[in-house]
mmCIF file of C-alpha atoms and ligand atoms in Angstrom:
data_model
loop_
_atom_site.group_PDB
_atom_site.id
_atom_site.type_symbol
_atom_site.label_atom_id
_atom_site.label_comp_id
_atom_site.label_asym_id
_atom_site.label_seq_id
_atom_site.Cartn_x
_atom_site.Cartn_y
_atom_site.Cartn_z
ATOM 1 C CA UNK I 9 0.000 0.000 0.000
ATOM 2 C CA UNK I 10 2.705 2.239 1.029
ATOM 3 C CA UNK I 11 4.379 1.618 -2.461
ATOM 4 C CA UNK I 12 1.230 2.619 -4.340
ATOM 5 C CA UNK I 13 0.531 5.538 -2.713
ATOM 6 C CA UNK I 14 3.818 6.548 -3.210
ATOM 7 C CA UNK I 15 3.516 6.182 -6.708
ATOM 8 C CA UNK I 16 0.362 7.818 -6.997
ATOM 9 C CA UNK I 17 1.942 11.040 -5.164
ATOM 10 C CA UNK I 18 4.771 11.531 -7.419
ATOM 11 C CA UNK I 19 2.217 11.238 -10.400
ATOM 12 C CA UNK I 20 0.070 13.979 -9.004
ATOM 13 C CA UNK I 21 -2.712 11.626 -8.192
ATOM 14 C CA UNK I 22 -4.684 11.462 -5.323
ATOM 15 C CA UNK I 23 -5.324 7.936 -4.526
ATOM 16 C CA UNK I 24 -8.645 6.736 -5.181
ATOM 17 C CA UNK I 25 -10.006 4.719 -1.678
ATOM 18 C CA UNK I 26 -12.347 2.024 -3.991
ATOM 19 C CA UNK I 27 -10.505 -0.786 -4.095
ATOM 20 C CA UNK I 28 -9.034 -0.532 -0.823
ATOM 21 C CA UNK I 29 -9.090 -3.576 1.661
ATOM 22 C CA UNK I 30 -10.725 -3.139 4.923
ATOM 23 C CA UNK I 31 -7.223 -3.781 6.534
ATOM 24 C CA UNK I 32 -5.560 -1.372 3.894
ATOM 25 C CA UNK I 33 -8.348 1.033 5.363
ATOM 26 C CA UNK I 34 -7.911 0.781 8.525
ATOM 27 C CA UNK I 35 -4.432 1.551 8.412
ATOM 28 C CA UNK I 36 -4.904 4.817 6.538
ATOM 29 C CA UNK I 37 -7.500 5.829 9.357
ATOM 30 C CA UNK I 38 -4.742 5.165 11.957
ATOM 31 C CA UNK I 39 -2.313 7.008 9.657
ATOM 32 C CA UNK I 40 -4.163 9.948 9.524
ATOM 33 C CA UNK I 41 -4.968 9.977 13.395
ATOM 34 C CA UNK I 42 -8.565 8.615 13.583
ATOM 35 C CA UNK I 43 -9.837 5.721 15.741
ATOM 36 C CA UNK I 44 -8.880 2.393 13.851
ATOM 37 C CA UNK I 45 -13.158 1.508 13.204
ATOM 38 C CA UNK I 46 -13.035 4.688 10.969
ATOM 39 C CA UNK I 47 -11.985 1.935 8.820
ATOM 40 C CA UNK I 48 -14.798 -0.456 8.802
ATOM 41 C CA UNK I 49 -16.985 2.690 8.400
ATOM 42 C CA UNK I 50 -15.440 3.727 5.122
ATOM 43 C CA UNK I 51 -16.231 0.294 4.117
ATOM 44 C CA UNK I 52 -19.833 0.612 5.013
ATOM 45 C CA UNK I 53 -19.689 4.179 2.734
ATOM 46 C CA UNK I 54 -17.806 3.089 -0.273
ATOM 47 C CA UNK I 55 -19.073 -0.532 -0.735
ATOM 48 C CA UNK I 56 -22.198 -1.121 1.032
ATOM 49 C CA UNK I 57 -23.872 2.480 0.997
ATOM 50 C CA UNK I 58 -21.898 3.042 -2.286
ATOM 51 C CA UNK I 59 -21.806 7.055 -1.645
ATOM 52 C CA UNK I 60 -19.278 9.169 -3.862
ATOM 53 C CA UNK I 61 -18.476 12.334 -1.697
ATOM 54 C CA UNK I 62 -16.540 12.079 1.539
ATOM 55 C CA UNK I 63 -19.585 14.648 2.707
ATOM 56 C CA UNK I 64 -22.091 12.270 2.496
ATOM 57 C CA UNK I 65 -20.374 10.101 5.430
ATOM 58 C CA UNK I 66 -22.446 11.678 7.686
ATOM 59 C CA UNK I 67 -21.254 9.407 10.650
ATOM 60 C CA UNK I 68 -17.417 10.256 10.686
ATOM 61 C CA UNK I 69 -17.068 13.561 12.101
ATOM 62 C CA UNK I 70 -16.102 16.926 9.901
ATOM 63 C CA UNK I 71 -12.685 16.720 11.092
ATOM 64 C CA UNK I 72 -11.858 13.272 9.622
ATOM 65 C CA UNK I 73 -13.801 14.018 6.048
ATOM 66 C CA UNK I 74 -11.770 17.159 5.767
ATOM 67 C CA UNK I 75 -8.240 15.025 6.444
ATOM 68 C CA UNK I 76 -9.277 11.970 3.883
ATOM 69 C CA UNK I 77 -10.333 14.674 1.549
ATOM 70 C CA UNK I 78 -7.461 16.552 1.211
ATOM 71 C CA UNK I 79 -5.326 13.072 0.755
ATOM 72 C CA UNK I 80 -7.678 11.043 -1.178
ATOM 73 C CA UNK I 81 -10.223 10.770 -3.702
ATOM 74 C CA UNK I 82 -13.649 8.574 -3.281
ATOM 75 C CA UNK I 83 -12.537 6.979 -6.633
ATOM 76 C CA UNK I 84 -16.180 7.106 -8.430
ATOM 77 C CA UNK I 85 -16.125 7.812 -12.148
ATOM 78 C CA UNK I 86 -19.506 8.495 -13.640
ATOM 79 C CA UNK I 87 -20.113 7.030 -16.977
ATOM 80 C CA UNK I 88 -19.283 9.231 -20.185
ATOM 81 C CA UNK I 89 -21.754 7.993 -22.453
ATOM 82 C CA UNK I 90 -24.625 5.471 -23.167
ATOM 83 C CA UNK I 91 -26.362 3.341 -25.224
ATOM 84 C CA UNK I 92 -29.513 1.753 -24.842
ATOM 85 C CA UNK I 93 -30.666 -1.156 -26.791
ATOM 86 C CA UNK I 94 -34.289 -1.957 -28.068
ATOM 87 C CA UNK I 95 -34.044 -5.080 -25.989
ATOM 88 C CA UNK I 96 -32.900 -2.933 -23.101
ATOM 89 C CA UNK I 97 -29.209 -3.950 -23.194
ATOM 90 C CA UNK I 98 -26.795 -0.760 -21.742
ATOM 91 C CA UNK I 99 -23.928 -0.568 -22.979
ATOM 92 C CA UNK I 100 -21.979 2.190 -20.804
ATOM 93 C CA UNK I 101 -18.805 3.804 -21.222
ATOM 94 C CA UNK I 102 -16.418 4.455 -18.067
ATOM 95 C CA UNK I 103 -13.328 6.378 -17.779
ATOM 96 C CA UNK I 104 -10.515 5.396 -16.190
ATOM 97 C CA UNK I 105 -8.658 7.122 -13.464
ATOM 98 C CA UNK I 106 -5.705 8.792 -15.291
ATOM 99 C CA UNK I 107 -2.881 11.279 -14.161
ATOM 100 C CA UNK I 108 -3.903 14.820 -14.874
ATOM 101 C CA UNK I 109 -3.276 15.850 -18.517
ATOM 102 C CA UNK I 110 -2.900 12.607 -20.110
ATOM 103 C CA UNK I 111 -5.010 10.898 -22.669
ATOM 104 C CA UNK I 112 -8.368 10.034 -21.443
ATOM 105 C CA UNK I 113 -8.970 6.272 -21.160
ATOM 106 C CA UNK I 114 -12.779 4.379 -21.246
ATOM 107 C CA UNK I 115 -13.647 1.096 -20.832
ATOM 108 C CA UNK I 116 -17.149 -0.735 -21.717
ATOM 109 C CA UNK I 117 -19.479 -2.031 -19.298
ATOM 110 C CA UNK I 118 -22.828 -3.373 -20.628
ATOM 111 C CA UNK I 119 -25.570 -4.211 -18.472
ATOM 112 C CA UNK I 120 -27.690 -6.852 -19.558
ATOM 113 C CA UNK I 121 -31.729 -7.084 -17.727
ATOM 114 C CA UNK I 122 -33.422 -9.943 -18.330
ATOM 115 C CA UNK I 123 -36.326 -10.872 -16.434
ATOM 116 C CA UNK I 124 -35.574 -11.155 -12.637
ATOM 117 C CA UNK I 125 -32.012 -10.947 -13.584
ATOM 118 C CA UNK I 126 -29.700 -8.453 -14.340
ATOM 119 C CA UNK I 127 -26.113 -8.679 -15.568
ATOM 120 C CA UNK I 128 -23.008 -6.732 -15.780
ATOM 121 C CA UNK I 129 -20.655 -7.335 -17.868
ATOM 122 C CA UNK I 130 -17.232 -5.538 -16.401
ATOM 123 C CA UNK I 131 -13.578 -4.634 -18.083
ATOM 124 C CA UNK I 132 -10.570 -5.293 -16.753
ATOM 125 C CA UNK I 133 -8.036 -3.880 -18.891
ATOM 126 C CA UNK I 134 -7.791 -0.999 -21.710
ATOM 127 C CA UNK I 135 -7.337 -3.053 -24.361
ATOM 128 C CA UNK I 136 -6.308 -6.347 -24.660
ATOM 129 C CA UNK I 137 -2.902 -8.259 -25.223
ATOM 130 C CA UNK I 138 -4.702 -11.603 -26.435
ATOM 131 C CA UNK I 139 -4.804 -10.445 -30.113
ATOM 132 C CA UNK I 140 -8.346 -12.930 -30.780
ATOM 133 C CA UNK I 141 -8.770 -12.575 -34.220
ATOM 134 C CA UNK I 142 -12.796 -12.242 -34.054
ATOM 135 C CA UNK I 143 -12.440 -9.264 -31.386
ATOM 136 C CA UNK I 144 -12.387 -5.721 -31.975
ATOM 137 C CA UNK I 145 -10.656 -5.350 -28.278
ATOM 138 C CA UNK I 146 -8.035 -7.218 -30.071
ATOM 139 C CA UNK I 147 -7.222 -5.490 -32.697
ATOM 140 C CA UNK I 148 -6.548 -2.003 -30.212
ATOM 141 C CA UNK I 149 -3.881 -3.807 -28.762
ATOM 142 C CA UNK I 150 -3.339 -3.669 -25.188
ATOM 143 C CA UNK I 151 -3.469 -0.085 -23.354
ATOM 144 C CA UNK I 152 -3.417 -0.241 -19.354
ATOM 145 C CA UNK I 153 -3.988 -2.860 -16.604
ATOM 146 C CA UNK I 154 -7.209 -1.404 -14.583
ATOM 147 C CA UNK I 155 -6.915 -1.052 -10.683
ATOM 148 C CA UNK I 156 -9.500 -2.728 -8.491
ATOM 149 C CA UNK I 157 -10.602 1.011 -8.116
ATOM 150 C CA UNK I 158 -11.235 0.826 -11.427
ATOM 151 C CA UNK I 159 -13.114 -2.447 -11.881
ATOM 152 C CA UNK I 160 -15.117 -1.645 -8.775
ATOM 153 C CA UNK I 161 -16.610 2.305 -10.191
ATOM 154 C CA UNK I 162 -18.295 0.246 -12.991
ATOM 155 C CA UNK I 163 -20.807 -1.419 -10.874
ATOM 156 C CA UNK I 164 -20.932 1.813 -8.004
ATOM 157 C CA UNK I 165 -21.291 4.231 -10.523
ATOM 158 C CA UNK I 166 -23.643 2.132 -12.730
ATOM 159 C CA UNK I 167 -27.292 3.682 -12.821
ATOM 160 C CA UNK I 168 -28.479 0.275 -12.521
ATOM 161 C CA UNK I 169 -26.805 -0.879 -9.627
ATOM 162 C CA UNK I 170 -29.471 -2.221 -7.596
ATOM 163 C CA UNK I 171 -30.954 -4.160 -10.242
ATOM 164 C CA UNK I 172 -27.606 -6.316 -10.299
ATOM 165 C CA UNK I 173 -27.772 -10.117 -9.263
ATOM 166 C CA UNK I 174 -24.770 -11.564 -11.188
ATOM 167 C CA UNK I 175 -21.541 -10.115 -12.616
ATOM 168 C CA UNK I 176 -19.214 -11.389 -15.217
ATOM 169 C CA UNK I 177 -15.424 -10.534 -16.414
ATOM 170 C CA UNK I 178 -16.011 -10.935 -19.940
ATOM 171 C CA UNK I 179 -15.973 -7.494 -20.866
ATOM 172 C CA UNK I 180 -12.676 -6.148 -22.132
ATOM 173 C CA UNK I 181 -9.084 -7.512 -21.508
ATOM 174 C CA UNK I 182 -7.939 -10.597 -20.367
ATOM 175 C CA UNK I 183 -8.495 -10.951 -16.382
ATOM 176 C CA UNK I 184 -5.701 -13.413 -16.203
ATOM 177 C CA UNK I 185 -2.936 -10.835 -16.823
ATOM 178 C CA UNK I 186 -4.095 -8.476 -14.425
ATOM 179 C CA UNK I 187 -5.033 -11.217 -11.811
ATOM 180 C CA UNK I 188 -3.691 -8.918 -8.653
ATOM 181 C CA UNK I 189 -6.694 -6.523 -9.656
ATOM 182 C CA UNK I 190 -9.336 -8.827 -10.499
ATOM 183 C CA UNK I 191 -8.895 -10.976 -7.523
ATOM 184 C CA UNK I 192 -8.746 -7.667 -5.430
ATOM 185 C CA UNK I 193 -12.046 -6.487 -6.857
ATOM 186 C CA UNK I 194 -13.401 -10.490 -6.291
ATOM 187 C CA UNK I 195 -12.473 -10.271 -2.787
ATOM 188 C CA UNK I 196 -14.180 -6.537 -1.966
ATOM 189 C CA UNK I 197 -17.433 -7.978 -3.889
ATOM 190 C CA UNK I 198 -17.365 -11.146 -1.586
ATOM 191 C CA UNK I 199 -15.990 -9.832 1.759
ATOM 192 C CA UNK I 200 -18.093 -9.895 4.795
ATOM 193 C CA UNK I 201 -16.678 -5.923 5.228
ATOM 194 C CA UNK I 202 -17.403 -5.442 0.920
ATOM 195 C CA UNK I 203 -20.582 -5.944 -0.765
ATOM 196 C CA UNK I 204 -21.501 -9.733 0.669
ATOM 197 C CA UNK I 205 -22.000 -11.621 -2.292
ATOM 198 C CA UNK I 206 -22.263 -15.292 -2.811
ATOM 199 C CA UNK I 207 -18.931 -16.259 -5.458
ATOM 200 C CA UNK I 208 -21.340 -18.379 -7.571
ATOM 201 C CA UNK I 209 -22.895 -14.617 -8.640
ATOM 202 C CA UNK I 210 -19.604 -13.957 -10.232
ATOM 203 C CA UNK I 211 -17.843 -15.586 -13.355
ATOM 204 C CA UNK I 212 -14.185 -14.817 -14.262
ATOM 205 C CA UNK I 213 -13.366 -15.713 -17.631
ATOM 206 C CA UNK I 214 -10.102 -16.455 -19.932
ATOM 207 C CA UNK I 215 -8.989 -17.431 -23.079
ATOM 208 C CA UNK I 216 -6.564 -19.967 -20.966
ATOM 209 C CA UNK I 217 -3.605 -18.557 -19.053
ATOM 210 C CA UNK I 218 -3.105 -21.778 -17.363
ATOM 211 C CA UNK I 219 -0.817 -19.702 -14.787
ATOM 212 C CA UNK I 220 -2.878 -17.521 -13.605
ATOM 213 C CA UNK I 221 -5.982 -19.712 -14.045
ATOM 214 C CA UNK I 222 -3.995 -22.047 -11.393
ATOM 215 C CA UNK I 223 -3.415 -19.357 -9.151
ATOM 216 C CA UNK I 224 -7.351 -17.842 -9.778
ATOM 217 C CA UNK I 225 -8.784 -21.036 -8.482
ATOM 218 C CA UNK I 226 -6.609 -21.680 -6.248
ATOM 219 C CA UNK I 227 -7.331 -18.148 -4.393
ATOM 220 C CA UNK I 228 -10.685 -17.324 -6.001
ATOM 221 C CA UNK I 229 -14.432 -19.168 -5.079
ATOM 222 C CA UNK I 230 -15.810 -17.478 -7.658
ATOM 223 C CA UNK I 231 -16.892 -19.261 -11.218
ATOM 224 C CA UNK I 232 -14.836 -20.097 -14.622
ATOM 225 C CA UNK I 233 -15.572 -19.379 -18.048
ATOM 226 C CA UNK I 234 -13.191 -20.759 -20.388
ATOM 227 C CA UNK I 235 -13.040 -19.070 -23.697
ATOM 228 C CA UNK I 236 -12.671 -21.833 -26.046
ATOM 229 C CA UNK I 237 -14.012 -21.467 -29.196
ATOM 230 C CA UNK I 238 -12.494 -24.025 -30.872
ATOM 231 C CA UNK I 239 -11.961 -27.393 -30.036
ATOM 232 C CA UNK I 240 -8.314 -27.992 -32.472
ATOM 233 C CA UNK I 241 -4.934 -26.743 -31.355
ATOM 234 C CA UNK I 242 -3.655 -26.337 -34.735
ATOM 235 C CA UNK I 243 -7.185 -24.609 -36.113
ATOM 236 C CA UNK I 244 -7.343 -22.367 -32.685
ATOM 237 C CA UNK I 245 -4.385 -20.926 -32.967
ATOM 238 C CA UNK I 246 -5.201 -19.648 -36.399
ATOM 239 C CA UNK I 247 -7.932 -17.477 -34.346
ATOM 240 C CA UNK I 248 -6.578 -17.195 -30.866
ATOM 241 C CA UNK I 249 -2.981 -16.837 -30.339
ATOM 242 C CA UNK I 250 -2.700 -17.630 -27.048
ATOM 243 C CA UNK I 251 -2.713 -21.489 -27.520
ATOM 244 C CA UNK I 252 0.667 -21.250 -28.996
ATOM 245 C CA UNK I 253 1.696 -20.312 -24.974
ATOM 246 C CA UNK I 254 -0.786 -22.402 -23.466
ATOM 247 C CA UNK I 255 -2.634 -24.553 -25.437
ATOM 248 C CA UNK I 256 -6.116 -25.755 -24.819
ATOM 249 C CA UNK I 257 -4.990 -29.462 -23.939
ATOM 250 C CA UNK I 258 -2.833 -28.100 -21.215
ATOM 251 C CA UNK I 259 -5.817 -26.014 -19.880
ATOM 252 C CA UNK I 260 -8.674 -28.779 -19.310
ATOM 253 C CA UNK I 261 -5.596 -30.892 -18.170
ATOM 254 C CA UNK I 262 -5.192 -28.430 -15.402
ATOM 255 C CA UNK I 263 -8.933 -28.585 -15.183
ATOM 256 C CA UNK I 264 -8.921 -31.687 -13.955
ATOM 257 C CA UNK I 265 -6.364 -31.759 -11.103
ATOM 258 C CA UNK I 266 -9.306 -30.390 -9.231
ATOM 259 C CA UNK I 267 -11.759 -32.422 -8.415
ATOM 260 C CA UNK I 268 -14.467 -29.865 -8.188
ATOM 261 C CA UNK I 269 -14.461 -29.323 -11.862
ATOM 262 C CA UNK I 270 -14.746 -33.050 -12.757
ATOM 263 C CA UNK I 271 -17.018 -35.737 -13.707
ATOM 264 C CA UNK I 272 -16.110 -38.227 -11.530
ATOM 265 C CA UNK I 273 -17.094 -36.250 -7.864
ATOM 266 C CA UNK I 274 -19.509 -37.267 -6.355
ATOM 267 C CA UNK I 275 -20.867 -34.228 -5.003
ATOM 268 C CA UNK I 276 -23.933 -32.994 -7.719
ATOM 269 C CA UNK I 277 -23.497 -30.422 -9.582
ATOM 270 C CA UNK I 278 -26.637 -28.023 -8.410
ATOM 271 C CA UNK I 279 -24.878 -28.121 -4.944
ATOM 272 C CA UNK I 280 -21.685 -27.192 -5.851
ATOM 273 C CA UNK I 281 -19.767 -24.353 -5.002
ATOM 274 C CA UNK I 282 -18.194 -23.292 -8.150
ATOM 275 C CA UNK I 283 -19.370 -23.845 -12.019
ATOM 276 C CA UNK I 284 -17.284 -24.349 -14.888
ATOM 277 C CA UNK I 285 -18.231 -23.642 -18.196
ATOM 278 C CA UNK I 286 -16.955 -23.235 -21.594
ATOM 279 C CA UNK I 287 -17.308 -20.423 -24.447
ATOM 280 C CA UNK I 288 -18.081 -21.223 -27.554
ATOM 281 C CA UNK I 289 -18.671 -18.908 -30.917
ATOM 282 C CA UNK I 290 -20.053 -20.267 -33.445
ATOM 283 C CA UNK I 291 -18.709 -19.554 -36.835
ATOM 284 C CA UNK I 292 -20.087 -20.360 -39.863
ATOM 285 C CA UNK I 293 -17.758 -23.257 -41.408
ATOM 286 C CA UNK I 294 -14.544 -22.564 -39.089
ATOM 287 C CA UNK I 295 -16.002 -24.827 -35.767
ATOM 288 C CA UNK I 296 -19.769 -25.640 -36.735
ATOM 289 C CA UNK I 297 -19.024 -29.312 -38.020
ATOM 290 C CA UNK I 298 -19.793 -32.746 -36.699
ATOM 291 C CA UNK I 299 -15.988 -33.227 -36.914
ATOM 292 C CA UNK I 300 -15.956 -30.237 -34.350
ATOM 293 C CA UNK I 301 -18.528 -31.558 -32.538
ATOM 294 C CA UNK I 302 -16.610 -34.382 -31.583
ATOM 295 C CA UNK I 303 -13.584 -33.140 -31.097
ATOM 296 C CA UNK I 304 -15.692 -30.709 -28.094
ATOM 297 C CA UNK I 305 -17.132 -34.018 -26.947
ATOM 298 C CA UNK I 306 -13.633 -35.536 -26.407
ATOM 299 C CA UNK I 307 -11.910 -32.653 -24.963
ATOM 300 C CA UNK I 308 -14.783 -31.759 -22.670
ATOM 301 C CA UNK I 309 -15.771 -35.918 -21.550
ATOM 302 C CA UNK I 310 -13.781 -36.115 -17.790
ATOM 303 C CA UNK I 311 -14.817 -32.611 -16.621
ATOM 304 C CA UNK I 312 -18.428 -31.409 -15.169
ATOM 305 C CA UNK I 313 -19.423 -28.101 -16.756
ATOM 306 C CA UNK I 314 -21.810 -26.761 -19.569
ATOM 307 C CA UNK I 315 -21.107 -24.761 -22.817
ATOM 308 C CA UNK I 316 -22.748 -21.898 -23.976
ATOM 309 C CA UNK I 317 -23.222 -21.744 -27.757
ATOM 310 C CA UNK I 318 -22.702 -17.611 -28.608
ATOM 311 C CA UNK I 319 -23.651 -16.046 -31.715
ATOM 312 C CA UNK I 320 -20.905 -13.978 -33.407
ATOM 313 C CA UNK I 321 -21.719 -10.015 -33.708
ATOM 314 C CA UNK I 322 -20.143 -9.277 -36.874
ATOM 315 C CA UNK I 323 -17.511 -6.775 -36.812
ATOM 316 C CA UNK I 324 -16.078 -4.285 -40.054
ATOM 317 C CA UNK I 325 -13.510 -5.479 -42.045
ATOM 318 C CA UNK I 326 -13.473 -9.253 -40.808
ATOM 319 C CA UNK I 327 -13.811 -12.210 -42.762
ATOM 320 C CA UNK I 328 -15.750 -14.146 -40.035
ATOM 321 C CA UNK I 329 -19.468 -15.145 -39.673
ATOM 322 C CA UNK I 330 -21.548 -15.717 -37.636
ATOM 323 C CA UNK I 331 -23.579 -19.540 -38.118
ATOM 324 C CA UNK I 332 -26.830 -19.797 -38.849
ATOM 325 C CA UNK I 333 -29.524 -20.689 -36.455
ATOM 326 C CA UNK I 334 -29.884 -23.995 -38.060
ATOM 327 C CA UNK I 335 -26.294 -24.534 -37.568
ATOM 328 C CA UNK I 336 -26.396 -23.081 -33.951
ATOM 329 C CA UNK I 337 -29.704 -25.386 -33.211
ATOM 330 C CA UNK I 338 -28.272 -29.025 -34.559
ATOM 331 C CA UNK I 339 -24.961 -28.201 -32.718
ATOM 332 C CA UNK I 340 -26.582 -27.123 -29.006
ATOM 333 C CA UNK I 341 -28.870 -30.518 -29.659
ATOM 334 C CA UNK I 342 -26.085 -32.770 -30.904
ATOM 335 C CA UNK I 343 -23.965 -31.996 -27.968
ATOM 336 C CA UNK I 344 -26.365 -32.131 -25.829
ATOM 337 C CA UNK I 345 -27.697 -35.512 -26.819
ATOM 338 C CA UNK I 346 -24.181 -36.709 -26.462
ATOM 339 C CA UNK I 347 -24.043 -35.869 -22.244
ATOM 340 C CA UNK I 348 -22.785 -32.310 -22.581
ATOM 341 C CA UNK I 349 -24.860 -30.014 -21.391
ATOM 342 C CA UNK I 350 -24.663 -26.766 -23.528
ATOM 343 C CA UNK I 351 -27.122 -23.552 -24.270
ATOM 344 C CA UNK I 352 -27.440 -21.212 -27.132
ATOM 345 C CA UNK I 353 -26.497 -17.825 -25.224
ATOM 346 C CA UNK I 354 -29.308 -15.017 -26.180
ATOM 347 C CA UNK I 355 -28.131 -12.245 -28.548
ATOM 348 C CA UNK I 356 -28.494 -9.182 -26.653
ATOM 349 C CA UNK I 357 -27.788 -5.700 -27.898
ATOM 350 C CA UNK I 358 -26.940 -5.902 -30.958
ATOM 351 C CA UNK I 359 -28.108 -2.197 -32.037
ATOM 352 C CA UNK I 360 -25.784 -0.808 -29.693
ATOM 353 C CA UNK I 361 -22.754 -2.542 -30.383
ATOM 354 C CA UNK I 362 -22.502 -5.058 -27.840
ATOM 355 C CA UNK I 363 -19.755 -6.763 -29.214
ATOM 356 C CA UNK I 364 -16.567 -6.195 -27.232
ATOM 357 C CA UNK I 365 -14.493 -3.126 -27.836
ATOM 358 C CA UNK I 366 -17.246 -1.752 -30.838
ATOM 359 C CA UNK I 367 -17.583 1.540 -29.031
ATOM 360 C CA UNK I 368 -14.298 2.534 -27.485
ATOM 361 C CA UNK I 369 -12.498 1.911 -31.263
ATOM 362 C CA UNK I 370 -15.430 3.900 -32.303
ATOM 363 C CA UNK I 371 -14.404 6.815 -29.868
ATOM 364 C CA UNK I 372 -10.862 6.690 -30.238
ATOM 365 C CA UNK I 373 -11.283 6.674 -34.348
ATOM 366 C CA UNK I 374 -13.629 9.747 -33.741
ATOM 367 C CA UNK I 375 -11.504 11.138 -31.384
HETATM 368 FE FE1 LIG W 617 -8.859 -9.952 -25.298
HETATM 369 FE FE2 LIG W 617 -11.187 -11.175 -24.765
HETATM 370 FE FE3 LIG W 617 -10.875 -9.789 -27.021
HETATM 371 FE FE4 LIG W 617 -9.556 -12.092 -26.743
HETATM 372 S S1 LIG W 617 -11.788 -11.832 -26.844
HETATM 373 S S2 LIG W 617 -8.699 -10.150 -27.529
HETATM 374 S S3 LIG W 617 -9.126 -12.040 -24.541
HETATM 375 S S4 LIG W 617 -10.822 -8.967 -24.957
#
């Protein structure tokens, strides 16, 4: 902590208290003079109240606001702009907290309602390193890790925020390489002292950095979503990249050194803690075949976990399609018959550019 703040001073930032632990918290209340539970009470304001002026803390007394102001920031962002979607999809943007004078950064968020649930879908980086072929994310390249501060302002600042019953990082970057932050944010959005939410609410996901994933479920309780997308080393390296590090054979065999994640436990799989599933876009002739099919069948048989069939949201210049609902149908129901379980994800937002990465290119081009 020390380090950071540090860091932040000589960059002429005030350090943003969202994304602080209650520990980390507690020291800077002792720091700064005040009774140690001044701590516990900032947790209370920033997490569980989710307030976004140090004068709305109306139970720490005028003496400490004035201190923490003058040394720190809340760390709430309000969102920049928004779309809304005929099938009531938001897509928001958020901007990240940057030294004063540099570029401004934005990351998407899209919140997704759908009956008595709603979802947000959260960023973790600006950018991504991952270089997918099918994303537009991708193609930017990769920008900046985002702090927990970050991570955490897009579901406090988010209009929506009380509608929320399940959050997923499958938004923008890669949360694998910027594990520190995600599992930071994971642990403020589980935390007795943080927002109290059950892990099985939240889904990390990654395109298969088998070190970090070890390390994520190792120190994590909260879900997996393995971007897979195609079931073939040699064919998914021609669209993701990443398997020439860590190849997809390597990630379910890591997969199933845990026991939680596999066929063979006996505990069932409505009671368990955790849930494993995989990603799958469907493209039209590149992993839509029976030969496919198969291949998902036999990479998938030892472990316990679902797919979810995704239709692809066509972006400019790419040579990839989407499959056709035919395609999409006789795929979910082939696997399916064959003893994996696997859904056809719902398309949502697709006047508003819910694809990944659609609106920030679309800014920075503009810009
Ligand atoms: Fe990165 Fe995800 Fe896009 Fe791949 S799909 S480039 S991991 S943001």
């Amino acid at each position: 902590l020390q380090w950071r703040l540090a860091a932040l001073q000589q960059i002429k930032m005030k350090p943003s208290l969202i994304g602080l632990s209650l520990s980390e918290l507690q020291d800077i209340a002792l720091a700064h003079g005040l009774p140690k539970y001044v701590g516990k009470q900032l947790c209370e304001w920033l997490y569980v109240k989710g307030v976004a002026a140090f004068d709305e803390m109306t139970n720490l007394s005028k003496a400490a606001r004035f201190c923490l102001a003058e040394h720190y920031e809340v760390g709430r962002m309000p969102h920049s702009e928004m779309r809304r979607s005929v099938d009531g999809t938001v897509k928001y943007l958020f901007p990240v907290r940057t030294p004063e004078g540099s570029h401004p950064r934005y990351v998407e968020t899209v919140f997704i309602p759908d009956r008595e649930r709603g979802t947000l879908c959260v960023s973790c980086q600006v950018g991504c390193k991952m270089g997918c072929r099918f994303c537009m994310t991708g193609r930017q390249g990769f920008v900046a890790h985002l702090t927990a501060g970050d991570i955490l302002n897009q579901l406090l600042s988010l209009p929506e925020r009380n509608l929320l019953t399940n959050i997923v990082f499958m938004g923008q970057g890669e949360p694998m390489d910027n594990l520190d932050a995600v599992l930071r944010a994971t642990e403020i959005l589980t935390a007795e002292w943080g927002w109290k939410w059950s892990p099985r609410r939240i889904t990390v996901s990654t395109v298969g950095i088998v070190t970090g994933m070890r390390r994520f479920i190792d120190e994590s309780r909260c879900s997996l979503a393995v971007s897979l997308h195609h079931p073939l080393p040699a064919e998914r390296q021609e669209i993701m990249p990443i398997e020439k590090a860590f190849g997809i054979e390597e990630v379910v065999a890591l997969l199933k050194q845990y026991p939680v994640f596999c066929k063979n436990n006996p505990e069932p799989p409505e009671s368990r803690q955790r849930r494993l599933s995989f990603e799958y876009i469907v493209f039209d002739g590149l992993n839509d075949s029976k030969a496919h099919a198969d291949a998902l069948l036999h990479l998938l048989r030892d472990l316990s976990c679902r797919v979810n069939l995704i239709r692809f949201h066509t972006i400019p210049d790419s040579p990839f399609r989407g499959a056709s609902e035919k395609q999409m149908t006789w795929l979910r129901d082939y696997l399916t018959s064959h003893g994996l379980f696997t859904t056809i994800r719902a398309s949502r937002g697709q006047d508003i550019y819910a694809a990944c990465g659609l609106l920030t290119t679309k800014l920075q081009t503009n810009s």
